[in-house]
Coordinates of C-alpha atoms in Angstrom, one line a residue:
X128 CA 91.4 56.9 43.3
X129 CA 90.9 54.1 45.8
X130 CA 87.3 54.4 47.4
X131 CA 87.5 54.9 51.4
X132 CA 88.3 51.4 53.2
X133 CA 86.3 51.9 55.5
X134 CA 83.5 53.6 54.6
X135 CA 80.8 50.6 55.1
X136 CA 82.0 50.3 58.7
X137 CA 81.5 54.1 59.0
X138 CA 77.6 53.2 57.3
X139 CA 77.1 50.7 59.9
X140 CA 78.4 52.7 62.6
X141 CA 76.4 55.8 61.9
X142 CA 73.2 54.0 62.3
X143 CA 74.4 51.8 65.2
X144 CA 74.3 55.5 66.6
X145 CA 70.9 56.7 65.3
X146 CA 69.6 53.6 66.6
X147 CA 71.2 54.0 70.3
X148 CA 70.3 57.7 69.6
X149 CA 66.4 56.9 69.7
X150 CA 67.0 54.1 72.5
X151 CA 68.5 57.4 74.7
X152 CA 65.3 59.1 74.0
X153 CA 63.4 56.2 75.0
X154 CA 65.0 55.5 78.2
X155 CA 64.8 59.2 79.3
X156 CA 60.9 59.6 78.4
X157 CA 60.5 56.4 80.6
X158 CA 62.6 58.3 83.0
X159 CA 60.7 60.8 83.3
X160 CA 57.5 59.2 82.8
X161 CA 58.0 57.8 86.2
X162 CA 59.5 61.1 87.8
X163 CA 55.9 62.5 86.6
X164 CA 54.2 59.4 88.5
X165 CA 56.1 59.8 91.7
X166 CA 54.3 63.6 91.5
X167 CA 51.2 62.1 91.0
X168 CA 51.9 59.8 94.0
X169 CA 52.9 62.8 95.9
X170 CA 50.1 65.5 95.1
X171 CA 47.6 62.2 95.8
X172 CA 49.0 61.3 99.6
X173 CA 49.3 65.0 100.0
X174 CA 45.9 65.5 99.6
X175 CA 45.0 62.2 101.7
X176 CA 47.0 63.7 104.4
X177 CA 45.3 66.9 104.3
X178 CA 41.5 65.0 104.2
X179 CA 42.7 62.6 107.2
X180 CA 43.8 65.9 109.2
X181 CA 40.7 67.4 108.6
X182 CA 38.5 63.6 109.5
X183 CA 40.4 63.2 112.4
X184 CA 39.7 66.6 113.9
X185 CA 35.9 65.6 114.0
X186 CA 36.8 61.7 115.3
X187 CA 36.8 58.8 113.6
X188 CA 36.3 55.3 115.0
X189 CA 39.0 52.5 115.8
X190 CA 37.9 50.6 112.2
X191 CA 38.2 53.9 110.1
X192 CA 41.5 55.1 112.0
X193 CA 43.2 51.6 111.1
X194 CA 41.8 51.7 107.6
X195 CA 43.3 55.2 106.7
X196 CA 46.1 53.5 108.1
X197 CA 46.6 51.1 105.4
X198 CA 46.0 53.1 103.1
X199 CA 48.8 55.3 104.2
X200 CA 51.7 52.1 104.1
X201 CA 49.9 51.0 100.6
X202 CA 50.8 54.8 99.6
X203 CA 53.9 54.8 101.3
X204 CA 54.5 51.1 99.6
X205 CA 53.7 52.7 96.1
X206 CA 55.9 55.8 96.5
X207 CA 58.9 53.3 97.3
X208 CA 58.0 51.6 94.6
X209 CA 58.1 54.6 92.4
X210 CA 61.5 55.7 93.9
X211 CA 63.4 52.5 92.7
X212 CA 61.6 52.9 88.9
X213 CA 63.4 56.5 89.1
X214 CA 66.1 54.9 90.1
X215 CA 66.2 51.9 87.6
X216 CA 64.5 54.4 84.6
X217 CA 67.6 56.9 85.5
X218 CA 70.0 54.1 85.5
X219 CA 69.4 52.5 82.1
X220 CA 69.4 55.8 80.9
X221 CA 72.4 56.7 82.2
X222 CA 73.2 53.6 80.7
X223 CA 72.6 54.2 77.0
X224 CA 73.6 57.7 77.2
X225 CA 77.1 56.1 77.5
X226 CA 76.5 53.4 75.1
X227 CA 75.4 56.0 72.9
X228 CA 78.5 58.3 73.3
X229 CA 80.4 55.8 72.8
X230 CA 79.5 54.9 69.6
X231 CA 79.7 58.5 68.5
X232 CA 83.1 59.1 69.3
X233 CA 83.8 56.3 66.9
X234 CA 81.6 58.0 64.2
X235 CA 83.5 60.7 64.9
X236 CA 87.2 59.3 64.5
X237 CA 85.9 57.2 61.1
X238 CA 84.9 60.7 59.8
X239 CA 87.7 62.4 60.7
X240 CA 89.9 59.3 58.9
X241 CA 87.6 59.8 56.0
X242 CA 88.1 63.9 55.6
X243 CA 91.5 62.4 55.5
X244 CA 90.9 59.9 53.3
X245 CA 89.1 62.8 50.8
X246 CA 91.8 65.0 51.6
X247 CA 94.9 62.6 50.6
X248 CA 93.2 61.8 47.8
X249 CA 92.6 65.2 46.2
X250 CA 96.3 65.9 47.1
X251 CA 96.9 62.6 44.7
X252 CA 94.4 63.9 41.7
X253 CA 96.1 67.2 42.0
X254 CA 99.3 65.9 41.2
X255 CA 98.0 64.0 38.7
X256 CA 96.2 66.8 36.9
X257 CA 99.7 68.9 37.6
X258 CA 102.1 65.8 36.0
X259 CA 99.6 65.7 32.7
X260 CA 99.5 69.9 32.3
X261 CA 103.6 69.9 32.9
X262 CA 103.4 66.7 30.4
X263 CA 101.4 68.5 27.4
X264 CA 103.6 71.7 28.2
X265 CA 106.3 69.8 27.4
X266 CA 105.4 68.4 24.3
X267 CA 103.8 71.3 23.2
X268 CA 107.6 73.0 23.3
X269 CA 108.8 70.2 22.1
X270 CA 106.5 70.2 18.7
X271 CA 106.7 73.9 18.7
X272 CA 110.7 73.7 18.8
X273 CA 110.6 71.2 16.3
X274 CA 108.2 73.0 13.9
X275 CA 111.0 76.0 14.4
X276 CA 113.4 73.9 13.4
X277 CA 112.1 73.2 10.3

């Protein structure tokens, strides 16, 4: 029986896919890395906003008002900032989550040609096996009719 033709393709593209299958788990931990940053960024300004609400019931002065203001377009800076590593994290994701696919689907079509492959080739040996048992039935009549014969 002839070995499967392309069964060191199928090796190579089997760990093509493990290997994109841990680069998908990568990219959607970083993905969600920075989704849990952007909370942090969001409980944090939250909690400014509610101490500025509370300081500026009391007064604050000109110097302290302006300061709280940068503070507020630094946070507002950093939660953009956030936003577009969402974005990028979900994006290459996205991005190896096709790759990955991809490359399954063709695992998939090599193991379906080699159950083929297995298949066919059992048919084959069956025959085989079938040709040699109607080939020693054969000459077993034929020695047995001979020996009668005699």
């Amino acid at each position: 029986m002839r070995p499967f033709a392309l069964a060191r393709v199928l090796q190579l593209a089997e760990r093509r896919a493990d290997v994109l299958s841990r680069a998908v788990k990568f990219a959607h931990g970083v993905w969600l890395r920075a989704r849990g940053r952007q909370v942090q960024l969001t409980t944090l300004r939250d909690a400014h906003i509610a101490q500025l609400a509370g300081e500026l019931r009391g007064g604050v002065a000109a110097a302290q008002l302006l300061e709280m203001n940068r503070l507020q377009h630094a946070q507002a800076d950093e939660m953009q900032a956030a936003q577009a590593a969402i974005d990028a994290a979900h994006r290459a994701w996205q991005a190896r989550l096709a790759e990955w696919m991809q490359v399954e689907q063709r695992v998939k079509a090599l193991r379906l040609l080699e159950q083929r492959h297995l298949a066919q080739a059992a048919i084959q040996q069956r025959r085989i096996e079938q040709r040699e048992h109607d080939e020693l039935v054969d000459l077993t009549h034929r020695r047995d009719a001979g020996q009668r014969r005699h």
